[in-house]
Amino acid sequence: MQFGVVTLFPEALMGIVEAGVVGRAIRDGKVDVFTESPRSHAHDKHRTVDDRPFGGGPGMVMTPQPTMDAIGTLRQRLPKAKVVYLTPQGSVFNQAAATRFSQAESVILLCGRYEGIDERIIDSAVDEEVSLGDFVLSGGEVAAAAVIDSVSRLVPGVLGHPESASQDSFAASGWLDCPHYTRPEIFNGMAVPPVLMSGDHKAIALWRRQQALTRTRLRRPELIQSSALTPADRALLKKIESEDF
Ligand code: ADE
């Protein structure tokens, strides 16, 4: 999987993605991340990439030419890539979008800074706008790093254990994850739930499902789509609901 990233802060982006699992995938050649800075395509003495907004108002807007040229440079290397702009105006990124991106050969991520980018860049070069959520970041780099991380872990061979990605939150059921425990058995007087020490794999699987469903129901009830529940999940949900009263 190949990512191109248009960013004014390539070192900041690479600092995040070169750590941990994604860093190993880059070193193993399973994931490539190419950055291109609009600054390298600014031709004036000060390498200007932004200007005041027409119509007035605070902040600066990224000008079209340096950013378009940076996209163009990445396009030569990644001709089939869709261009995704990271912005709070986009549709909210989720596991389904991560899965969809992971099925592409390549994607170009466009990071804005300042108040945003000139709308004509979006009109002429952007295929999709994506947001991390309903909050404002100072720039798209943190969002691009999150997209690269979540997409890369879905690329075959990137995670050590083949089942790891399918066991993640959201992966199979779209629910939140269950709690996890490791040694010691007792920490500060808090014991590991006995079922996890029982060796009864069926009981453990049922407990994990019940925990995941309970958490999801409490914290993110909108994620439980009753149409997608199996009869066993439906029974589990009924049991959890009855225990509430
Ligand atoms: N850039 C600024 N804010 C953002 C957000 N919430 N999601 C993605 N990109 C952003």
PDB file of C-alpha atoms and ligand atoms in Angstrom:
ATOM      1  CA  MET A   1       0.000   0.000   0.000  1.00  0.00           C
ATOM      2  CA  GLN A   2       1.374   3.388  -0.961  1.00  0.00           C
ATOM      3  CA  PHE A   3       0.479   6.704   0.650  1.00  0.00           C
ATOM      4  CA  GLY A   4       1.379  10.092  -0.767  1.00  0.00           C
ATOM      5  CA  VAL A   5       0.982  12.984   1.653  1.00  0.00           C
ATOM      6  CA  VAL A   6       0.913  16.665   0.753  1.00  0.00           C
ATOM      7  CA  THR A   7       2.086  18.418   3.916  1.00  0.00           C
ATOM      8  CA  LEU A   8       3.984  21.510   5.040  1.00  0.00           C
ATOM      9  CA  PHE A   9       5.361  19.433   7.954  1.00  0.00           C
ATOM     10  CA  PRO A  10       6.736  16.178   6.513  1.00  0.00           C
ATOM     11  CA  GLU A  11       9.035  15.570   9.509  1.00  0.00           C
ATOM     12  CA  ALA A  12       6.120  15.801  11.954  1.00  0.00           C
ATOM     13  CA  LEU A  13       4.060  13.318   9.945  1.00  0.00           C
ATOM     14  CA  MET A  14       6.935  10.865   9.434  1.00  0.00           C
ATOM     15  CA  GLY A  15       7.812  11.124  13.149  1.00  0.00           C
ATOM     16  CA  ILE A  16       4.444   9.595  13.993  1.00  0.00           C
ATOM     17  CA  VAL A  17       4.148   7.002  11.220  1.00  0.00           C
ATOM     18  CA  GLU A  18       7.726   5.708  11.482  1.00  0.00           C
ATOM     19  CA  ALA A  19       7.086   4.477  15.045  1.00  0.00           C
ATOM     20  CA  GLY A  20       5.684   1.079  16.000  1.00  0.00           C
ATOM     21  CA  VAL A  21       3.754  -1.267  13.747  1.00  0.00           C
ATOM     22  CA  VAL A  22       3.499   1.088  10.756  1.00  0.00           C
ATOM     23  CA  GLY A  23       7.200   1.984  11.012  1.00  0.00           C
ATOM     24  CA  ARG A  24       8.050  -1.726  10.801  1.00  0.00           C
ATOM     25  CA  ALA A  25       5.720  -2.111   7.791  1.00  0.00           C
ATOM     26  CA  ILE A  26       7.541   0.774   6.076  1.00  0.00           C
ATOM     27  CA  ARG A  27      10.939  -0.787   6.799  1.00  0.00           C
ATOM     28  CA  ASP A  28       9.657  -4.177   5.528  1.00  0.00           C
ATOM     29  CA  GLY A  29       8.446  -2.572   2.288  1.00  0.00           C
ATOM     30  CA  LYS A  30       4.764  -3.432   2.924  1.00  0.00           C
ATOM     31  CA  VAL A  31       3.780   0.227   3.242  1.00  0.00           C
ATOM     32  CA  ASP A  32       5.326   3.277   1.541  1.00  0.00           C
ATOM     33  CA  VAL A  33       4.779   6.873   2.638  1.00  0.00           C
ATOM     34  CA  PHE A  34       5.942   9.620   0.251  1.00  0.00           C
ATOM     35  CA  THR A  35       5.628  13.247   1.328  1.00  0.00           C
ATOM     36  CA  GLU A  36       5.606  16.364  -0.816  1.00  0.00           C
ATOM     37  CA  SER A  37       5.612  19.876   0.603  1.00  0.00           C
ATOM     38  CA  PRO A  38       3.829  22.733  -1.185  1.00  0.00           C
ATOM     39  CA  ARG A  39       6.734  24.863   0.065  1.00  0.00           C
ATOM     40  CA  SER A  40       9.045  23.122  -2.459  1.00  0.00           C
ATOM     41  CA  HIS A  41       6.723  24.363  -5.214  1.00  0.00           C
ATOM     42  CA  ALA A  42       6.569  28.029  -4.128  1.00  0.00           C
ATOM     43  CA  HIS A  43       8.628  30.192  -6.430  1.00  0.00           C
ATOM     44  CA  ASP A  44       8.939  33.538  -4.626  1.00  0.00           C
ATOM     45  CA  LYS A  45      11.828  34.571  -2.383  1.00  0.00           C
ATOM     46  CA  HIS A  46       9.966  33.676   0.833  1.00  0.00           C
ATOM     47  CA  ARG A  47       8.493  30.429  -0.527  1.00  0.00           C
ATOM     48  CA  THR A  48       4.993  31.688   0.244  1.00  0.00           C
ATOM     49  CA  VAL A  49       2.229  29.063   0.333  1.00  0.00           C
ATOM     50  CA  ASP A  50      -0.648  31.089   1.820  1.00  0.00           C
ATOM     51  CA  ASP A  51      -2.406  34.433   1.475  1.00  0.00           C
ATOM     52  CA  ARG A  52      -5.194  36.493   3.066  1.00  0.00           C
ATOM     53  CA  PRO A  53      -8.767  35.382   2.362  1.00  0.00           C
ATOM     54  CA  PHE A  54     -10.783  37.270  -0.243  1.00  0.00           C
ATOM     55  CA  GLY A  55     -13.752  38.858   1.504  1.00  0.00           C
ATOM     56  CA  GLY A  56     -11.727  39.473   4.665  1.00  0.00           C
ATOM     57  CA  GLY A  57     -11.681  37.614   7.943  1.00  0.00           C
ATOM     58  CA  PRO A  58      -9.052  36.080  10.190  1.00  0.00           C
ATOM     59  CA  GLY A  59      -6.312  33.661   9.247  1.00  0.00           C
ATOM     60  CA  MET A  60      -4.682  32.682   6.000  1.00  0.00           C
ATOM     61  CA  VAL A  61      -5.654  30.356   3.179  1.00  0.00           C
ATOM     62  CA  MET A  62      -3.313  28.023   1.286  1.00  0.00           C
ATOM     63  CA  THR A  63      -2.919  29.275  -2.282  1.00  0.00           C
ATOM     64  CA  PRO A  64      -3.748  26.909  -5.172  1.00  0.00           C
ATOM     65  CA  GLN A  65      -0.526  26.733  -7.188  1.00  0.00           C
ATOM     66  CA  PRO A  66       2.033  25.278  -4.705  1.00  0.00           C
ATOM     67  CA  THR A  67      -0.453  22.725  -3.357  1.00  0.00           C
ATOM     68  CA  MET A  68      -1.660  21.710  -6.858  1.00  0.00           C
ATOM     69  CA  ASP A  69       1.958  21.263  -7.968  1.00  0.00           C
ATOM     70  CA  ALA A  70       2.710  19.131  -4.890  1.00  0.00           C
ATOM     71  CA  ILE A  71      -0.312  16.925  -5.713  1.00  0.00           C
ATOM     72  CA  GLY A  72       0.920  16.733  -9.325  1.00  0.00           C
ATOM     73  CA  THR A  73       4.355  15.527  -8.229  1.00  0.00           C
ATOM     74  CA  LEU A  74       2.829  12.744  -6.091  1.00  0.00           C
ATOM     75  CA  ARG A  75       0.489  11.829  -8.956  1.00  0.00           C
ATOM     76  CA  GLN A  76       3.437  11.045 -11.218  1.00  0.00           C
ATOM     77  CA  ARG A  77       4.502   8.373  -8.724  1.00  0.00           C
ATOM     78  CA  LEU A  78       0.959   7.270  -7.780  1.00  0.00           C
ATOM     79  CA  PRO A  79      -1.106   7.741 -10.983  1.00  0.00           C
ATOM     80  CA  LYS A  80      -4.097   5.703  -9.777  1.00  0.00           C
ATOM     81  CA  ALA A  81      -4.389   7.306  -6.330  1.00  0.00           C
ATOM     82  CA  LYS A  82      -7.533   9.093  -5.198  1.00  0.00           C
ATOM     83  CA  VAL A  83      -6.914  12.400  -3.453  1.00  0.00           C
ATOM     84  CA  VAL A  84      -8.390  12.617   0.057  1.00  0.00           C
ATOM     85  CA  TYR A  85      -8.476  15.979   1.832  1.00  0.00           C
ATOM     86  CA  LEU A  86      -8.418  15.878   5.656  1.00  0.00           C
ATOM     87  CA  THR A  87     -10.871  18.493   6.918  1.00  0.00           C
ATOM     88  CA  PRO A  88     -13.584  18.920   9.566  1.00  0.00           C
ATOM     89  CA  GLN A  89     -15.944  19.484   6.597  1.00  0.00           C
ATOM     90  CA  GLY A  90     -15.486  15.870   5.457  1.00  0.00           C
ATOM     91  CA  SER A  91     -17.528  12.785   6.212  1.00  0.00           C
ATOM     92  CA  VAL A  92     -16.444  11.136   9.454  1.00  0.00           C
ATOM     93  CA  PHE A  93     -13.718   8.511   9.023  1.00  0.00           C
ATOM     94  CA  ASN A  94     -14.531   5.069  10.428  1.00  0.00           C
ATOM     95  CA  GLN A  95     -13.455   1.430  10.191  1.00  0.00           C
ATOM     96  CA  ALA A  96     -15.517   0.905   7.023  1.00  0.00           C
ATOM     97  CA  ALA A  97     -13.669   3.784   5.326  1.00  0.00           C
ATOM     98  CA  ALA A  98     -10.325   2.388   6.562  1.00  0.00           C
ATOM     99  CA  THR A  99     -11.226  -0.992   5.029  1.00  0.00           C
ATOM    100  CA  ARG A 100     -12.232   0.661   1.740  1.00  0.00           C
ATOM    101  CA  PHE A 101      -8.958   2.641   1.547  1.00  0.00           C
ATOM    102  CA  SER A 102      -6.919  -0.488   2.364  1.00  0.00           C
ATOM    103  CA  GLN A 103      -8.318  -2.140  -0.777  1.00  0.00           C
ATOM    104  CA  ALA A 104      -6.768   0.556  -2.992  1.00  0.00           C
ATOM    105  CA  GLU A 105      -3.193   0.339  -4.242  1.00  0.00           C
ATOM    106  CA  SER A 106      -2.482   3.913  -3.227  1.00  0.00           C
ATOM    107  CA  VAL A 107      -4.034   7.071  -1.814  1.00  0.00           C
ATOM    108  CA  ILE A 108      -2.899  10.692  -1.685  1.00  0.00           C
ATOM    109  CA  LEU A 109      -3.723  12.490   1.576  1.00  0.00           C
ATOM    110  CA  LEU A 110      -3.881  16.277   1.495  1.00  0.00           C
ATOM    111  CA  CYS A 111      -3.158  18.127   4.754  1.00  0.00           C
ATOM    112  CA  GLY A 112      -4.373  21.690   5.173  1.00  0.00           C
ATOM    113  CA  ARG A 113      -2.989  24.313   7.548  1.00  0.00           C
ATOM    114  CA  TYR A 114      -4.102  27.809   8.521  1.00  0.00           C
ATOM    115  CA  GLU A 115      -7.831  28.498   7.906  1.00  0.00           C
ATOM    116  CA  GLY A 116      -7.908  25.951   5.099  1.00  0.00           C
ATOM    117  CA  ILE A 117      -7.109  25.611   1.419  1.00  0.00           C
ATOM    118  CA  ASP A 118      -8.430  27.522  -1.601  1.00  0.00           C
ATOM    119  CA  GLU A 119     -11.714  25.837  -2.622  1.00  0.00           C
ATOM    120  CA  ARG A 120     -10.500  25.547  -6.239  1.00  0.00           C
ATOM    121  CA  ILE A 121      -7.963  22.930  -5.120  1.00  0.00           C
ATOM    122  CA  ILE A 122     -10.873  20.849  -3.808  1.00  0.00           C
ATOM    123  CA  ASP A 123     -12.933  21.463  -6.965  1.00  0.00           C
ATOM    124  CA  SER A 124     -10.165  20.406  -9.308  1.00  0.00           C
ATOM    125  CA  ALA A 125      -8.145  17.740  -7.494  1.00  0.00           C
ATOM    126  CA  VAL A 126      -9.937  16.273  -4.461  1.00  0.00           C
ATOM    127  CA  ASP A 127     -11.980  13.054  -4.755  1.00  0.00           C
ATOM    128  CA  GLU A 128     -13.115  12.776  -1.148  1.00  0.00           C
ATOM    129  CA  GLU A 129     -13.122  14.855   2.046  1.00  0.00           C
ATOM    130  CA  VAL A 130     -12.608  13.067   5.351  1.00  0.00           C
ATOM    131  CA  SER A 131     -12.834  14.270   8.971  1.00  0.00           C
ATOM    132  CA  LEU A 132     -11.573  12.613  12.137  1.00  0.00           C
ATOM    133  CA  GLY A 133     -14.539  13.979  14.082  1.00  0.00           C
ATOM    134  CA  ASP A 134     -16.343  17.089  15.223  1.00  0.00           C
ATOM    135  CA  PHE A 135     -13.374  19.067  16.445  1.00  0.00           C
ATOM    136  CA  VAL A 136     -10.781  21.288  14.808  1.00  0.00           C
ATOM    137  CA  LEU A 137      -7.110  20.347  14.519  1.00  0.00           C
ATOM    138  CA  SER A 138      -4.420  22.894  13.642  1.00  0.00           C
ATOM    139  CA  GLY A 139      -3.631  20.928  10.516  1.00  0.00           C
ATOM    140  CA  GLY A 140      -4.302  17.680   8.706  1.00  0.00           C
ATOM    141  CA  GLU A 141      -1.072  15.896   9.708  1.00  0.00           C
ATOM    142  CA  VAL A 142      -2.446  14.264  12.873  1.00  0.00           C
ATOM    143  CA  ALA A 143      -5.512  13.158  10.888  1.00  0.00           C
ATOM    144  CA  ALA A 144      -3.359  11.849   8.001  1.00  0.00           C
ATOM    145  CA  ALA A 145      -1.222   9.889  10.487  1.00  0.00           C
ATOM    146  CA  ALA A 146      -4.397   8.381  11.990  1.00  0.00           C
ATOM    147  CA  VAL A 147      -5.651   7.368   8.530  1.00  0.00           C
ATOM    148  CA  ILE A 148      -2.277   5.878   7.542  1.00  0.00           C
ATOM    149  CA  ASP A 149      -2.100   3.942  10.810  1.00  0.00           C
ATOM    150  CA  SER A 150      -5.627   2.524  10.712  1.00  0.00           C
ATOM    151  CA  VAL A 151      -5.418   1.632   6.991  1.00  0.00           C
ATOM    152  CA  SER A 152      -1.924   0.104   7.214  1.00  0.00           C
ATOM    153  CA  ARG A 153      -2.917  -2.329   9.981  1.00  0.00           C
ATOM    154  CA  LEU A 154      -5.479  -3.775   7.541  1.00  0.00           C
ATOM    155  CA  VAL A 155      -2.839  -4.442   4.868  1.00  0.00           C
ATOM    156  CA  PRO A 156      -2.086  -8.187   4.828  1.00  0.00           C
ATOM    157  CA  GLY A 157       1.125  -9.045   6.680  1.00  0.00           C
ATOM    158  CA  VAL A 158       1.412  -5.745   8.557  1.00  0.00           C
ATOM    159  CA  LEU A 159       0.181  -7.077  11.907  1.00  0.00           C
ATOM    160  CA  GLY A 160       2.188  -9.874  13.488  1.00  0.00           C
ATOM    161  CA  HIS A 161      -0.745 -12.105  14.363  1.00  0.00           C
ATOM    162  CA  PRO A 162      -3.056 -12.740  11.399  1.00  0.00           C
ATOM    163  CA  GLU A 163      -6.147 -12.498  13.611  1.00  0.00           C
ATOM    164  CA  SER A 164      -5.200  -9.227  15.305  1.00  0.00           C
ATOM    165  CA  ALA A 165      -7.010  -6.904  12.894  1.00  0.00           C
ATOM    166  CA  SER A 166     -10.135  -9.045  12.820  1.00  0.00           C
ATOM    167  CA  GLN A 167     -10.229  -8.982  16.651  1.00  0.00           C
ATOM    168  CA  ASP A 168     -10.062  -5.170  16.847  1.00  0.00           C
ATOM    169  CA  SER A 169     -12.954  -3.025  17.977  1.00  0.00           C
ATOM    170  CA  PHE A 170     -15.421  -2.563  15.105  1.00  0.00           C
ATOM    171  CA  ALA A 171     -13.848  -5.248  12.933  1.00  0.00           C
ATOM    172  CA  ALA A 172     -16.341  -8.089  13.112  1.00  0.00           C
ATOM    173  CA  SER A 173     -19.431  -6.781  14.856  1.00  0.00           C
ATOM    174  CA  GLY A 174     -18.964  -3.015  14.676  1.00  0.00           C
ATOM    175  CA  TRP A 175     -18.975  -2.940  18.497  1.00  0.00           C
ATOM    176  CA  LEU A 176     -16.456  -1.565  20.982  1.00  0.00           C
ATOM    177  CA  ASP A 177     -13.759  -3.914  22.228  1.00  0.00           C
ATOM    178  CA  CYS A 178     -13.967  -5.993  25.433  1.00  0.00           C
ATOM    179  CA  PRO A 179     -11.543  -5.335  28.356  1.00  0.00           C
ATOM    180  CA  HIS A 180      -8.111  -6.999  28.281  1.00  0.00           C
ATOM    181  CA  TYR A 181      -5.927  -8.224  31.168  1.00  0.00           C
ATOM    182  CA  THR A 182      -2.399  -9.566  31.587  1.00  0.00           C
ATOM    183  CA  ARG A 183      -0.097 -10.471  34.498  1.00  0.00           C
ATOM    184  CA  PRO A 184      -0.140 -10.017  37.466  1.00  0.00           C
ATOM    185  CA  GLU A 185      -3.363 -11.789  38.469  1.00  0.00           C
ATOM    186  CA  ILE A 186      -3.897  -9.247  41.251  1.00  0.00           C
ATOM    187  CA  PHE A 187      -2.801  -5.622  40.879  1.00  0.00           C
ATOM    188  CA  ASN A 188      -3.398  -3.110  43.710  1.00  0.00           C
ATOM    189  CA  GLY A 189      -6.050  -5.466  45.111  1.00  0.00           C
ATOM    190  CA  MET A 190      -7.863  -5.738  41.752  1.00  0.00           C
ATOM    191  CA  ALA A 191      -8.228  -9.297  40.458  1.00  0.00           C
ATOM    192  CA  VAL A 192      -8.546 -10.456  36.862  1.00  0.00           C
ATOM    193  CA  PRO A 193     -12.111 -11.700  36.126  1.00  0.00           C
ATOM    194  CA  PRO A 194     -12.060 -15.417  37.112  1.00  0.00           C
ATOM    195  CA  VAL A 195     -13.558 -16.605  33.799  1.00  0.00           C
ATOM    196  CA  LEU A 196     -10.348 -15.525  32.010  1.00  0.00           C
ATOM    197  CA  MET A 197      -8.344 -17.868  34.251  1.00  0.00           C
ATOM    198  CA  SER A 198     -10.752 -20.795  33.784  1.00  0.00           C
ATOM    199  CA  GLY A 199      -9.306 -22.232  30.577  1.00  0.00           C
ATOM    200  CA  ASP A 200     -12.908 -22.624  29.336  1.00  0.00           C
ATOM    201  CA  HIS A 201     -12.596 -21.075  25.867  1.00  0.00           C
ATOM    202  CA  LYS A 202     -16.309 -21.144  25.168  1.00  0.00           C
ATOM    203  CA  ALA A 203     -17.089 -19.325  28.434  1.00  0.00           C
ATOM    204  CA  ILE A 204     -14.296 -16.815  27.723  1.00  0.00           C
ATOM    205  CA  ALA A 205     -15.632 -16.071  24.229  1.00  0.00           C
ATOM    206  CA  LEU A 206     -19.146 -15.579  25.630  1.00  0.00           C
ATOM    207  CA  TRP A 207     -17.854 -13.279  28.437  1.00  0.00           C
ATOM    208  CA  ARG A 208     -15.905 -11.163  25.913  1.00  0.00           C
ATOM    209  CA  ARG A 209     -18.950 -10.787  23.684  1.00  0.00           C
ATOM    210  CA  GLN A 210     -21.115  -9.858  26.638  1.00  0.00           C
ATOM    211  CA  GLN A 211     -18.567  -7.262  27.832  1.00  0.00           C
ATOM    212  CA  ALA A 212     -18.252  -5.779  24.348  1.00  0.00           C
ATOM    213  CA  LEU A 213     -22.019  -5.566  23.951  1.00  0.00           C
ATOM    214  CA  THR A 214     -22.517  -4.071  27.441  1.00  0.00           C
ATOM    215  CA  ARG A 215     -19.902  -1.372  26.806  1.00  0.00           C
ATOM    216  CA  THR A 216     -21.227  -0.564  23.368  1.00  0.00           C
ATOM    217  CA  ARG A 217     -24.782  -0.299  24.672  1.00  0.00           C
ATOM    218  CA  LEU A 218     -23.707   2.085  27.454  1.00  0.00           C
ATOM    219  CA  ARG A 219     -21.164   4.207  25.579  1.00  0.00           C
ATOM    220  CA  ARG A 220     -22.119   4.079  21.886  1.00  0.00           C
ATOM    221  CA  PRO A 221     -25.669   2.689  21.604  1.00  0.00           C
ATOM    222  CA  GLU A 222     -25.925   3.954  18.015  1.00  0.00           C
ATOM    223  CA  LEU A 223     -23.378   1.296  16.975  1.00  0.00           C
ATOM    224  CA  ILE A 224     -25.766  -1.527  17.812  1.00  0.00           C
ATOM    225  CA  GLN A 225     -27.782  -2.115  14.675  1.00  0.00           C
ATOM    226  CA  SER A 226     -30.390  -4.631  15.625  1.00  0.00           C
ATOM    227  CA  SER A 227     -30.630  -5.834  12.014  1.00  0.00           C
ATOM    228  CA  ALA A 228     -27.009  -7.037  12.124  1.00  0.00           C
ATOM    229  CA  LEU A 229     -27.404  -9.016  15.380  1.00  0.00           C
ATOM    230  CA  THR A 230     -27.298 -12.795  15.292  1.00  0.00           C
ATOM    231  CA  PRO A 231     -30.002 -14.636  17.285  1.00  0.00           C
ATOM    232  CA  ALA A 232     -27.333 -15.400  19.932  1.00  0.00           C
ATOM    233  CA  ASP A 233     -26.407 -11.683  20.144  1.00  0.00           C
ATOM    234  CA  ARG A 234     -30.083 -10.793  20.445  1.00  0.00           C
ATOM    235  CA  ALA A 235     -30.463 -13.188  23.369  1.00  0.00           C
ATOM    236  CA  LEU A 236     -27.314 -11.759  24.978  1.00  0.00           C
ATOM    237  CA  LEU A 237     -28.622  -8.204  24.576  1.00  0.00           C
ATOM    238  CA  LYS A 238     -31.951  -9.198  26.142  1.00  0.00           C
ATOM    239  CA  LYS A 239     -30.097 -10.738  29.097  1.00  0.00           C
ATOM    240  CA  ILE A 240     -27.946  -7.583  29.541  1.00  0.00           C
ATOM    241  CA  GLU A 241     -31.033  -5.366  29.372  1.00  0.00           C
ATOM    242  CA  SER A 242     -32.886  -7.470  31.927  1.00  0.00           C
ATOM    243  CA  GLU A 243     -29.896  -7.309  34.321  1.00  0.00           C
ATOM    244  CA  ASP A 244     -30.179  -3.506  34.243  1.00  0.00           C
ATOM    245  CA  PHE A 245     -33.470  -3.530  36.135  1.00  0.00           C
TER     246      PHE A 245
HETATM  247  N1  ADE B   1      -8.054  19.154   9.925  1.00  0.00           N
HETATM  248  C1  ADE B   1      -8.452  20.011  10.864  1.00  0.00           C
HETATM  249  N2  ADE B   1      -9.386  19.463  11.648  1.00  0.00           N
HETATM  250  C2  ADE B   1      -9.580  18.199  11.184  1.00  0.00           C
HETATM  251  C3  ADE B   1     -10.421  17.129  11.565  1.00  0.00           C
HETATM  252  N3  ADE B   1     -11.283  17.228  12.571  1.00  0.00           N
HETATM  253  N4  ADE B   1     -10.364  15.996  10.849  1.00  0.00           N
HETATM  254  C4  ADE B   1      -9.527  15.892   9.816  1.00  0.00           C
HETATM  255  N5  ADE B   1      -8.711  16.861   9.405  1.00  0.00           N
HETATM  256  C5  ADE B   1      -8.725  18.008  10.090  1.00  0.00           C
END
